[in-house]
């Protein structure tokens, strides 16, 4: 293969799942890249990220241009996840919100996302979608129901390498004690990892993980709380720091459009060479030559 060609066929899903499990079993906490499409997933790989995260809010924006109000459907999420997995050999963690319904719906969610090639699926205990009269204030489903969803998710997977993550919003919606109780229940049900959001301090994080040996995911926008070295001394093995890459990409697009509209020059942008590399231009040129009788280089003039 030519030096400037990339491999457009990703690693098998089973290999990606083994890679993620090895990361989680390791001594260090890691921070995955927040991705939103195939090209962002390839950028993550080039930059050396060990894994990727597709958040429910990010998927809603990318697919629907809608806020995080659980308007996106399972099939839409699975389709986006499949596109991302196809383009990258990094393991992908997918935020599947509440599993798109009750425990039976959770089974279907796991089936679809496993077929899409993801390495880990998070299922949360938030009462979604918002009920009539909730006025945007979320609540939690009863613990028994939440545990039932985790059990259903575990039973639905066919590849034991696929990781099922039990997520609670209890730290932000109830209290630390309730969050700890829920995380412990998810772990006892067999969840491969637990996921907590809503903790604000290192003391709260220590309290919520007290006595829990199951590896954890921490979601936080508090950069001080997301210190990799500090977290590596806890059971947190994955920390999510927000989803700035999508915001930055849309900001750059807006700036370029505004400059073009006014007849000016926009901000620096990805070079044609970089885009060719990320899209596998050289690889597809080889395919054209091998399978279609020697077609020449095809420039992306419409992007220039």
PDB file of C-alpha atoms in Angstrom:
ATOM      1  CA  UNK A   1       0.000   0.000   0.000  1.00  0.00           C
ATOM      2  CA  UNK A   2       1.271   3.491  -0.850  1.00  0.00           C
ATOM      3  CA  UNK A   3       2.714   5.504   2.007  1.00  0.00           C
ATOM      4  CA  UNK A   4       0.057   8.212   1.687  1.00  0.00           C
ATOM      5  CA  UNK A   5      -2.798   5.686   1.589  1.00  0.00           C
ATOM      6  CA  UNK A   6      -4.842   4.883   4.669  1.00  0.00           C
ATOM      7  CA  UNK A   7      -6.567   1.639   5.509  1.00  0.00           C
ATOM      8  CA  UNK A   8     -10.236   2.255   4.809  1.00  0.00           C
ATOM      9  CA  UNK A   9     -11.301  -1.058   6.349  1.00  0.00           C
ATOM     10  CA  UNK A  10     -11.379  -0.805  10.135  1.00  0.00           C
ATOM     11  CA  UNK A  11     -10.405  -3.513  12.581  1.00  0.00           C
ATOM     12  CA  UNK A  12     -13.089  -6.090  13.423  1.00  0.00           C
ATOM     13  CA  UNK A  13     -15.459  -5.088  16.202  1.00  0.00           C
ATOM     14  CA  UNK A  14     -14.251  -7.952  18.381  1.00  0.00           C
ATOM     15  CA  UNK A  15     -10.688  -6.599  18.233  1.00  0.00           C
ATOM     16  CA  UNK A  16     -11.828  -3.082  19.142  1.00  0.00           C
ATOM     17  CA  UNK A  17     -13.738  -4.474  22.116  1.00  0.00           C
ATOM     18  CA  UNK A  18     -10.657  -6.340  23.313  1.00  0.00           C
ATOM     19  CA  UNK A  19      -8.646  -3.134  22.975  1.00  0.00           C
ATOM     20  CA  UNK A  20     -11.137  -1.191  25.097  1.00  0.00           C
ATOM     21  CA  UNK A  21     -11.211  -3.878  27.770  1.00  0.00           C
ATOM     22  CA  UNK A  22      -7.412  -3.818  27.889  1.00  0.00           C
ATOM     23  CA  UNK A  23      -7.501  -0.043  28.376  1.00  0.00           C
ATOM     24  CA  UNK A  24     -10.013  -0.310  31.194  1.00  0.00           C
ATOM     25  CA  UNK A  25      -7.974  -3.063  32.849  1.00  0.00           C
ATOM     26  CA  UNK A  26      -4.829  -0.949  32.683  1.00  0.00           C
ATOM     27  CA  UNK A  27      -3.297   1.206  35.414  1.00  0.00           C
ATOM     28  CA  UNK A  28      -4.143   4.586  33.888  1.00  0.00           C
ATOM     29  CA  UNK A  29      -7.289   6.609  33.342  1.00  0.00           C
ATOM     30  CA  UNK A  30      -7.769   7.672  29.711  1.00  0.00           C
ATOM     31  CA  UNK A  31      -9.805  10.363  27.975  1.00  0.00           C
ATOM     32  CA  UNK A  32     -11.477   9.347  24.698  1.00  0.00           C
ATOM     33  CA  UNK A  33     -12.009  11.728  21.799  1.00  0.00           C
ATOM     34  CA  UNK A  34     -15.504  13.138  21.384  1.00  0.00           C
ATOM     35  CA  UNK A  35     -16.479  12.338  17.790  1.00  0.00           C
ATOM     36  CA  UNK A  36     -19.509  13.088  15.658  1.00  0.00           C
ATOM     37  CA  UNK A  37     -18.851  11.675  12.175  1.00  0.00           C
ATOM     38  CA  UNK A  38     -16.424   9.418  10.238  1.00  0.00           C
ATOM     39  CA  UNK A  39     -13.831  12.128   9.566  1.00  0.00           C
ATOM     40  CA  UNK A  40     -13.673  13.211  13.209  1.00  0.00           C
ATOM     41  CA  UNK A  41     -13.118   9.551  14.120  1.00  0.00           C
ATOM     42  CA  UNK A  42     -10.134   9.351  11.742  1.00  0.00           C
ATOM     43  CA  UNK A  43      -8.709  12.579  13.152  1.00  0.00           C
ATOM     44  CA  UNK A  44      -8.921  11.002  16.614  1.00  0.00           C
ATOM     45  CA  UNK A  45      -6.945   8.032  15.364  1.00  0.00           C
ATOM     46  CA  UNK A  46      -4.263  10.198  13.773  1.00  0.00           C
ATOM     47  CA  UNK A  47      -3.840  12.168  16.984  1.00  0.00           C
ATOM     48  CA  UNK A  48      -3.276   9.008  18.995  1.00  0.00           C
ATOM     49  CA  UNK A  49      -6.440   8.844  21.075  1.00  0.00           C
ATOM     50  CA  UNK A  50      -6.986   5.366  22.523  1.00  0.00           C
ATOM     51  CA  UNK A  51     -10.792   5.396  22.157  1.00  0.00           C
ATOM     52  CA  UNK A  52     -13.773   7.493  21.048  1.00  0.00           C
ATOM     53  CA  UNK A  53     -17.060   8.622  22.565  1.00  0.00           C
ATOM     54  CA  UNK A  54     -20.334   9.312  20.754  1.00  0.00           C
ATOM     55  CA  UNK A  55     -22.621  11.184  23.127  1.00  0.00           C
ATOM     56  CA  UNK A  56     -26.395  11.200  22.836  1.00  0.00           C
ATOM     57  CA  UNK A  57     -26.448  15.004  22.723  1.00  0.00           C
ATOM     58  CA  UNK A  58     -23.814  15.032  19.980  1.00  0.00           C
ATOM     59  CA  UNK A  59     -25.738  12.457  17.947  1.00  0.00           C
ATOM     60  CA  UNK A  60     -28.927  14.486  18.264  1.00  0.00           C
ATOM     61  CA  UNK A  61     -27.177  17.582  16.928  1.00  0.00           C
ATOM     62  CA  UNK A  62     -25.361  15.733  14.138  1.00  0.00           C
ATOM     63  CA  UNK A  63     -28.400  13.794  12.903  1.00  0.00           C
ATOM     64  CA  UNK A  64     -31.322  16.111  13.617  1.00  0.00           C
ATOM     65  CA  UNK A  65     -29.874  19.516  14.397  1.00  0.00           C
ATOM     66  CA  UNK A  66     -31.930  19.188  17.579  1.00  0.00           C
ATOM     67  CA  UNK A  67     -31.119  19.653  21.289  1.00  0.00           C
ATOM     68  CA  UNK A  68     -30.692  16.765  23.696  1.00  0.00           C
ATOM     69  CA  UNK A  69     -34.381  16.071  24.295  1.00  0.00           C
ATOM     70  CA  UNK A  70     -34.431  12.361  23.286  1.00  0.00           C
ATOM     71  CA  UNK A  71     -35.955  13.154  19.900  1.00  0.00           C
ATOM     72  CA  UNK A  72     -33.418  11.000  18.063  1.00  0.00           C
ATOM     73  CA  UNK A  73     -34.451   7.396  17.416  1.00  0.00           C
ATOM     74  CA  UNK A  74     -32.520   4.188  18.006  1.00  0.00           C
ATOM     75  CA  UNK A  75     -32.177   3.507  14.283  1.00  0.00           C
ATOM     76  CA  UNK A  76     -30.742   6.995  13.701  1.00  0.00           C
ATOM     77  CA  UNK A  77     -28.225   6.565  16.528  1.00  0.00           C
ATOM     78  CA  UNK A  78     -27.223   3.092  15.346  1.00  0.00           C
ATOM     79  CA  UNK A  79     -26.743   4.339  11.783  1.00  0.00           C
ATOM     80  CA  UNK A  80     -24.428   7.145  12.918  1.00  0.00           C
ATOM     81  CA  UNK A  81     -22.501   4.756  15.183  1.00  0.00           C
ATOM     82  CA  UNK A  82     -22.114   2.323  12.292  1.00  0.00           C
ATOM     83  CA  UNK A  83     -20.670   5.056  10.062  1.00  0.00           C
ATOM     84  CA  UNK A  84     -18.185   6.071  12.747  1.00  0.00           C
ATOM     85  CA  UNK A  85     -17.134   2.478  13.492  1.00  0.00           C
ATOM     86  CA  UNK A  86     -16.685   1.718   9.796  1.00  0.00           C
ATOM     87  CA  UNK A  87     -14.221   4.585   9.406  1.00  0.00           C
ATOM     88  CA  UNK A  88     -11.969   3.971  12.396  1.00  0.00           C
ATOM     89  CA  UNK A  89     -10.140   1.189  14.198  1.00  0.00           C
ATOM     90  CA  UNK A  90     -10.531   2.902  17.561  1.00  0.00           C
ATOM     91  CA  UNK A  91     -13.081   1.430  19.981  1.00  0.00           C
ATOM     92  CA  UNK A  92     -16.271   3.492  20.221  1.00  0.00           C
ATOM     93  CA  UNK A  93     -18.271   4.088  23.410  1.00  0.00           C
ATOM     94  CA  UNK A  94     -21.875   5.045  22.679  1.00  0.00           C
ATOM     95  CA  UNK A  95     -24.222   6.894  25.003  1.00  0.00           C
ATOM     96  CA  UNK A  96     -27.545   5.107  24.453  1.00  0.00           C
ATOM     97  CA  UNK A  97     -29.415   7.348  26.882  1.00  0.00           C
ATOM     98  CA  UNK A  98     -32.170   5.361  28.659  1.00  0.00           C
ATOM     99  CA  UNK A  99     -32.015   2.525  26.129  1.00  0.00           C
ATOM    100  CA  UNK A 100     -34.954   3.997  24.179  1.00  0.00           C
ATOM    101  CA  UNK A 101     -37.646   2.631  26.433  1.00  0.00           C
ATOM    102  CA  UNK A 102     -38.154  -0.149  28.938  1.00  0.00           C
ATOM    103  CA  UNK A 103     -35.999  -3.242  29.453  1.00  0.00           C
ATOM    104  CA  UNK A 104     -37.336  -4.882  26.291  1.00  0.00           C
ATOM    105  CA  UNK A 105     -36.388  -1.798  24.302  1.00  0.00           C
ATOM    106  CA  UNK A 106     -32.956  -1.932  25.916  1.00  0.00           C
ATOM    107  CA  UNK A 107     -32.485  -5.428  24.508  1.00  0.00           C
ATOM    108  CA  UNK A 108     -33.196  -4.106  21.018  1.00  0.00           C
ATOM    109  CA  UNK A 109     -30.869  -1.161  21.588  1.00  0.00           C
ATOM    110  CA  UNK A 110     -27.992  -3.462  22.497  1.00  0.00           C
ATOM    111  CA  UNK A 111     -28.691  -5.730  19.529  1.00  0.00           C
ATOM    112  CA  UNK A 112     -28.620  -2.825  17.080  1.00  0.00           C
ATOM    113  CA  UNK A 113     -25.541  -1.126  18.512  1.00  0.00           C
ATOM    114  CA  UNK A 114     -23.628  -4.387  18.793  1.00  0.00           C
ATOM    115  CA  UNK A 115     -24.289  -5.006  15.099  1.00  0.00           C
ATOM    116  CA  UNK A 116     -23.112  -1.450  14.400  1.00  0.00           C
ATOM    117  CA  UNK A 117     -19.709  -2.391  15.824  1.00  0.00           C
ATOM    118  CA  UNK A 118     -19.528  -0.356  19.035  1.00  0.00           C
ATOM    119  CA  UNK A 119     -17.271  -1.421  21.886  1.00  0.00           C
ATOM    120  CA  UNK A 120     -19.307  -0.172  24.852  1.00  0.00           C
ATOM    121  CA  UNK A 121     -22.869   0.997  25.493  1.00  0.00           C
ATOM    122  CA  UNK A 122     -23.991   3.177  28.374  1.00  0.00           C
ATOM    123  CA  UNK A 123     -27.540   2.823  29.726  1.00  0.00           C
ATOM    124  CA  UNK A 124     -28.715   5.461  32.191  1.00  0.00           C
ATOM    125  CA  UNK A 125     -31.353   5.595  34.896  1.00  0.00           C
ATOM    126  CA  UNK A 126     -32.784   9.000  33.969  1.00  0.00           C
ATOM    127  CA  UNK A 127     -36.530   9.012  33.378  1.00  0.00           C
ATOM    128  CA  UNK A 128     -36.622   9.799  29.648  1.00  0.00           C
ATOM    129  CA  UNK A 129     -38.160  11.238  27.579  1.00  0.00           C
ATOM    130  CA  UNK A 130     -39.508  14.057  29.718  1.00  0.00           C
ATOM    131  CA  UNK A 131     -42.974  13.360  31.058  1.00  0.00           C
ATOM    132  CA  UNK A 132     -45.870  15.752  30.666  1.00  0.00           C
ATOM    133  CA  UNK A 133     -45.570  18.522  33.220  1.00  0.00           C
ATOM    134  CA  UNK A 134     -41.916  17.793  34.017  1.00  0.00           C
ATOM    135  CA  UNK A 135     -40.931  21.220  32.666  1.00  0.00           C
ATOM    136  CA  UNK A 136     -37.490  20.001  31.664  1.00  0.00           C
ATOM    137  CA  UNK A 137     -36.569  18.825  35.153  1.00  0.00           C
ATOM    138  CA  UNK A 138     -35.397  15.192  34.816  1.00  0.00           C
ATOM    139  CA  UNK A 139     -35.963  12.476  37.381  1.00  0.00           C
ATOM    140  CA  UNK A 140     -34.705   8.948  37.943  1.00  0.00           C
ATOM    141  CA  UNK A 141     -36.514   5.690  37.286  1.00  0.00           C
ATOM    142  CA  UNK A 142     -36.929   3.364  40.295  1.00  0.00           C
ATOM    143  CA  UNK A 143     -33.783   1.410  41.102  1.00  0.00           C
ATOM    144  CA  UNK A 144     -35.410  -1.950  40.353  1.00  0.00           C
ATOM    145  CA  UNK A 145     -36.334  -0.753  36.879  1.00  0.00           C
ATOM    146  CA  UNK A 146     -32.850   0.613  36.267  1.00  0.00           C
ATOM    147  CA  UNK A 147     -31.250  -2.678  37.333  1.00  0.00           C
ATOM    148  CA  UNK A 148     -33.664  -4.564  35.087  1.00  0.00           C
ATOM    149  CA  UNK A 149     -32.406  -2.551  32.138  1.00  0.00           C
ATOM    150  CA  UNK A 150     -28.807  -3.453  32.904  1.00  0.00           C
ATOM    151  CA  UNK A 151     -29.709  -7.124  33.207  1.00  0.00           C
ATOM    152  CA  UNK A 152     -31.575  -6.960  29.893  1.00  0.00           C
ATOM    153  CA  UNK A 153     -28.599  -5.289  28.215  1.00  0.00           C
ATOM    154  CA  UNK A 154     -26.213  -7.962  29.447  1.00  0.00           C
ATOM    155  CA  UNK A 155     -28.513 -10.740  28.294  1.00  0.00           C
ATOM    156  CA  UNK A 156     -28.959  -9.203  24.847  1.00  0.00           C
ATOM    157  CA  UNK A 157     -25.313  -9.053  23.795  1.00  0.00           C
ATOM    158  CA  UNK A 158     -23.918 -11.936  21.756  1.00  0.00           C
ATOM    159  CA  UNK A 159     -20.275 -10.891  22.010  1.00  0.00           C
ATOM    160  CA  UNK A 160     -19.158 -11.011  25.654  1.00  0.00           C
ATOM    161  CA  UNK A 161     -16.452  -8.517  24.708  1.00  0.00           C
ATOM    162  CA  UNK A 162     -19.062  -5.784  24.312  1.00  0.00           C
ATOM    163  CA  UNK A 163     -19.054  -3.694  27.485  1.00  0.00           C
ATOM    164  CA  UNK A 164     -22.310  -2.714  29.188  1.00  0.00           C
ATOM    165  CA  UNK A 165     -22.057   0.413  31.326  1.00  0.00           C
ATOM    166  CA  UNK A 166     -24.593   1.321  34.009  1.00  0.00           C
ATOM    167  CA  UNK A 167     -24.942   5.089  34.242  1.00  0.00           C
ATOM    168  CA  UNK A 168     -26.595   7.119  36.981  1.00  0.00           C
ATOM    169  CA  UNK A 169     -27.561  10.747  37.210  1.00  0.00           C
ATOM    170  CA  UNK A 170     -28.162  10.303  40.919  1.00  0.00           C
ATOM    171  CA  UNK A 171     -25.271  12.477  42.004  1.00  0.00           C
ATOM    172  CA  UNK A 172     -26.813  15.465  40.276  1.00  0.00           C
ATOM    173  CA  UNK A 173     -30.518  14.666  40.621  1.00  0.00           C
ATOM    174  CA  UNK A 174     -30.745  13.022  44.033  1.00  0.00           C
ATOM    175  CA  UNK A 175     -27.753  12.764  46.368  1.00  0.00           C
ATOM    176  CA  UNK A 176     -24.375  11.092  46.651  1.00  0.00           C
ATOM    177  CA  UNK A 177     -25.694   8.239  48.790  1.00  0.00           C
ATOM    178  CA  UNK A 178     -28.365   7.400  46.213  1.00  0.00           C
ATOM    179  CA  UNK A 179     -25.811   7.562  43.421  1.00  0.00           C
ATOM    180  CA  UNK A 180     -23.504   5.181  45.305  1.00  0.00           C
ATOM    181  CA  UNK A 181     -26.397   2.801  45.941  1.00  0.00           C
ATOM    182  CA  UNK A 182     -27.331   2.790  42.262  1.00  0.00           C
ATOM    183  CA  UNK A 183     -23.781   2.279  41.027  1.00  0.00           C
ATOM    184  CA  UNK A 184     -23.315  -0.600  43.446  1.00  0.00           C
ATOM    185  CA  UNK A 185     -26.572  -2.188  42.237  1.00  0.00           C
ATOM    186  CA  UNK A 186     -25.457  -1.900  38.603  1.00  0.00           C
ATOM    187  CA  UNK A 187     -22.134  -3.529  39.448  1.00  0.00           C
ATOM    188  CA  UNK A 188     -23.849  -6.345  41.339  1.00  0.00           C
ATOM    189  CA  UNK A 189     -26.107  -6.914  38.315  1.00  0.00           C
ATOM    190  CA  UNK A 190     -22.984  -7.552  36.243  1.00  0.00           C
ATOM    191  CA  UNK A 191     -22.287  -4.214  34.538  1.00  0.00           C
ATOM    192  CA  UNK A 192     -18.757  -4.109  33.137  1.00  0.00           C
ATOM    193  CA  UNK A 193     -18.379  -0.468  34.151  1.00  0.00           C
ATOM    194  CA  UNK A 194     -20.357   2.187  35.981  1.00  0.00           C
ATOM    195  CA  UNK A 195     -20.766   5.798  34.897  1.00  0.00           C
ATOM    196  CA  UNK A 196     -21.407   8.806  37.100  1.00  0.00           C
ATOM    197  CA  UNK A 197     -22.128  12.443  36.327  1.00  0.00           C
ATOM    198  CA  UNK A 198     -23.044  15.280  38.623  1.00  0.00           C
ATOM    199  CA  UNK A 199     -20.179  15.115  41.113  1.00  0.00           C
ATOM    200  CA  UNK A 200     -18.581  18.503  41.633  1.00  0.00           C
ATOM    201  CA  UNK A 201     -15.581  17.814  43.876  1.00  0.00           C
ATOM    202  CA  UNK A 202     -12.929  15.176  44.423  1.00  0.00           C
ATOM    203  CA  UNK A 203     -14.475  14.490  47.830  1.00  0.00           C
ATOM    204  CA  UNK A 204     -17.865  13.740  46.252  1.00  0.00           C
ATOM    205  CA  UNK A 205     -16.178  11.488  43.702  1.00  0.00           C
ATOM    206  CA  UNK A 206     -14.390   9.578  46.449  1.00  0.00           C
ATOM    207  CA  UNK A 207     -17.632   9.192  48.379  1.00  0.00           C
ATOM    208  CA  UNK A 208     -19.679   7.996  45.415  1.00  0.00           C
ATOM    209  CA  UNK A 209     -17.073   5.382  44.459  1.00  0.00           C
ATOM    210  CA  UNK A 210     -16.374   4.263  48.028  1.00  0.00           C
ATOM    211  CA  UNK A 211     -16.231   0.477  48.286  1.00  0.00           C
ATOM    212  CA  UNK A 212     -16.831   0.001  44.553  1.00  0.00           C
ATOM    213  CA  UNK A 213     -14.253  -2.104  42.687  1.00  0.00           C
ATOM    214  CA  UNK A 214     -15.938  -1.987  39.285  1.00  0.00           C
ATOM    215  CA  UNK A 215     -14.088   0.405  36.930  1.00  0.00           C
ATOM    216  CA  UNK A 216     -15.845   3.714  36.428  1.00  0.00           C
ATOM    217  CA  UNK A 217     -16.478   6.390  33.825  1.00  0.00           C
ATOM    218  CA  UNK A 218     -16.603   9.981  35.034  1.00  0.00           C
ATOM    219  CA  UNK A 219     -18.342  12.674  33.020  1.00  0.00           C
ATOM    220  CA  UNK A 220     -17.389  16.207  34.008  1.00  0.00           C
ATOM    221  CA  UNK A 221     -16.798  19.657  32.575  1.00  0.00           C
ATOM    222  CA  UNK A 222     -14.647  20.520  35.613  1.00  0.00           C
ATOM    223  CA  UNK A 223     -11.114  20.359  34.242  1.00  0.00           C
ATOM    224  CA  UNK A 224      -9.628  20.270  37.728  1.00  0.00           C
ATOM    225  CA  UNK A 225     -11.663  17.168  38.532  1.00  0.00           C
ATOM    226  CA  UNK A 226     -10.596  15.558  35.242  1.00  0.00           C
ATOM    227  CA  UNK A 227      -6.891  15.376  36.102  1.00  0.00           C
ATOM    228  CA  UNK A 228      -5.667  12.094  34.593  1.00  0.00           C
ATOM    229  CA  UNK A 229      -2.920  11.545  37.150  1.00  0.00           C
ATOM    230  CA  UNK A 230      -5.278  12.029  40.074  1.00  0.00           C
ATOM    231  CA  UNK A 231      -8.032   9.881  38.577  1.00  0.00           C
ATOM    232  CA  UNK A 232      -5.565   7.068  37.848  1.00  0.00           C
ATOM    233  CA  UNK A 233      -5.303   6.557  41.604  1.00  0.00           C
ATOM    234  CA  UNK A 234      -9.047   5.864  41.761  1.00  0.00           C
ATOM    235  CA  UNK A 235     -11.225   3.283  40.001  1.00  0.00           C
ATOM    236  CA  UNK A 236     -12.032   5.827  37.254  1.00  0.00           C
ATOM    237  CA  UNK A 237     -10.577   4.505  34.014  1.00  0.00           C
ATOM    238  CA  UNK A 238     -12.367   6.749  31.525  1.00  0.00           C
ATOM    239  CA  UNK A 239     -13.027  10.468  31.921  1.00  0.00           C
ATOM    240  CA  UNK A 240     -15.228  12.460  29.550  1.00  0.00           C
ATOM    241  CA  UNK A 241     -14.441  16.167  29.395  1.00  0.00           C
ATOM    242  CA  UNK A 242     -17.277  17.440  27.231  1.00  0.00           C
ATOM    243  CA  UNK A 243     -17.800  17.683  23.494  1.00  0.00           C
ATOM    244  CA  UNK A 244     -15.807  20.684  22.331  1.00  0.00           C
ATOM    245  CA  UNK A 245     -14.660  19.235  18.955  1.00  0.00           C
ATOM    246  CA  UNK A 246     -18.159  19.448  17.467  1.00  0.00           C
ATOM    247  CA  UNK A 247     -18.634  22.957  18.829  1.00  0.00           C
ATOM    248  CA  UNK A 248     -15.259  24.003  17.397  1.00  0.00           C
ATOM    249  CA  UNK A 249     -16.089  22.483  14.005  1.00  0.00           C
ATOM    250  CA  UNK A 250     -19.395  24.338  13.773  1.00  0.00           C
ATOM    251  CA  UNK A 251     -17.763  27.554  14.943  1.00  0.00           C
ATOM    252  CA  UNK A 252     -15.193  27.272  12.134  1.00  0.00           C
ATOM    253  CA  UNK A 253     -17.925  26.528   9.599  1.00  0.00           C
ATOM    254  CA  UNK A 254     -19.892  29.572  10.693  1.00  0.00           C
ATOM    255  CA  UNK A 255     -16.813  31.812  10.487  1.00  0.00           C
ATOM    256  CA  UNK A 256     -16.009  30.571   6.982  1.00  0.00           C
ATOM    257  CA  UNK A 257     -19.581  31.051   5.776  1.00  0.00           C
ATOM    258  CA  UNK A 258     -19.704  34.543   7.253  1.00  0.00           C
ATOM    259  CA  UNK A 259     -16.448  35.499   5.552  1.00  0.00           C
ATOM    260  CA  UNK A 260     -17.626  34.054   2.241  1.00  0.00           C
ATOM    261  CA  UNK A 261     -20.928  35.910   2.518  1.00  0.00           C
ATOM    262  CA  UNK A 262     -19.117  39.204   3.030  1.00  0.00           C
ATOM    263  CA  UNK A 263     -16.488  38.535   0.379  1.00  0.00           C
ATOM    264  CA  UNK A 264     -13.648  38.224   2.862  1.00  0.00           C
ATOM    265  CA  UNK A 265     -11.182  35.525   3.868  1.00  0.00           C
ATOM    266  CA  UNK A 266     -12.183  33.060   6.537  1.00  0.00           C
ATOM    267  CA  UNK A 267     -10.070  31.356   9.225  1.00  0.00           C
ATOM    268  CA  UNK A 268      -7.427  28.735   8.396  1.00  0.00           C
ATOM    269  CA  UNK A 269      -8.977  25.483   7.284  1.00  0.00           C
ATOM    270  CA  UNK A 270      -8.053  21.885   6.581  1.00  0.00           C
ATOM    271  CA  UNK A 271      -5.746  21.612   3.582  1.00  0.00           C
ATOM    272  CA  UNK A 272      -6.719  19.624   0.502  1.00  0.00           C
ATOM    273  CA  UNK A 273      -3.859  17.255   1.276  1.00  0.00           C
ATOM    274  CA  UNK A 274      -5.145  16.636   4.786  1.00  0.00           C
ATOM    275  CA  UNK A 275      -8.665  16.057   3.498  1.00  0.00           C
ATOM    276  CA  UNK A 276      -7.349  13.656   0.852  1.00  0.00           C
ATOM    277  CA  UNK A 277      -5.536  11.709   3.558  1.00  0.00           C
ATOM    278  CA  UNK A 278      -8.509  11.573   5.914  1.00  0.00           C
ATOM    279  CA  UNK A 279     -10.899  10.466   3.180  1.00  0.00           C
ATOM    280  CA  UNK A 280      -8.489   7.827   1.882  1.00  0.00           C
ATOM    281  CA  UNK A 281      -8.021   9.485  -1.519  1.00  0.00           C
ATOM    282  CA  UNK A 282      -4.844   7.503  -2.303  1.00  0.00           C
ATOM    283  CA  UNK A 283      -6.490   4.262  -1.258  1.00  0.00           C
ATOM    284  CA  UNK A 284      -9.450   4.844  -3.530  1.00  0.00           C
ATOM    285  CA  UNK A 285      -7.081   5.785  -6.383  1.00  0.00           C
ATOM    286  CA  UNK A 286      -5.525   2.349  -6.003  1.00  0.00           C
ATOM    287  CA  UNK A 287      -8.998   0.808  -6.104  1.00  0.00           C
ATOM    288  CA  UNK A 288      -9.781   2.749  -9.295  1.00  0.00           C
ATOM    289  CA  UNK A 289      -6.585   1.513 -10.883  1.00  0.00           C
ATOM    290  CA  UNK A 290      -6.971  -2.079  -9.723  1.00  0.00           C
ATOM    291  CA  UNK A 291     -10.669  -2.553 -10.428  1.00  0.00           C
ATOM    292  CA  UNK A 292     -11.672   0.005 -13.063  1.00  0.00           C
ATOM    293  CA  UNK A 293      -8.777  -0.149 -15.483  1.00  0.00           C
ATOM    294  CA  UNK A 294      -6.537   2.704 -14.465  1.00  0.00           C
ATOM    295  CA  UNK A 295      -8.565   5.819 -13.772  1.00  0.00           C
ATOM    296  CA  UNK A 296      -6.473   8.892 -13.046  1.00  0.00           C
ATOM    297  CA  UNK A 297      -6.473  11.091  -9.944  1.00  0.00           C
ATOM    298  CA  UNK A 298      -9.795  12.763  -9.307  1.00  0.00           C
ATOM    299  CA  UNK A 299      -9.505  16.154  -7.658  1.00  0.00           C
ATOM    300  CA  UNK A 300     -12.122  17.368  -5.202  1.00  0.00           C
ATOM    301  CA  UNK A 301     -12.553  20.603  -7.134  1.00  0.00           C
ATOM    302  CA  UNK A 302     -15.926  21.228  -5.525  1.00  0.00           C
ATOM    303  CA  UNK A 303     -14.187  21.593  -2.153  1.00  0.00           C
ATOM    304  CA  UNK A 304     -11.448  23.928  -3.297  1.00  0.00           C
TER     305      UNK A 304
END
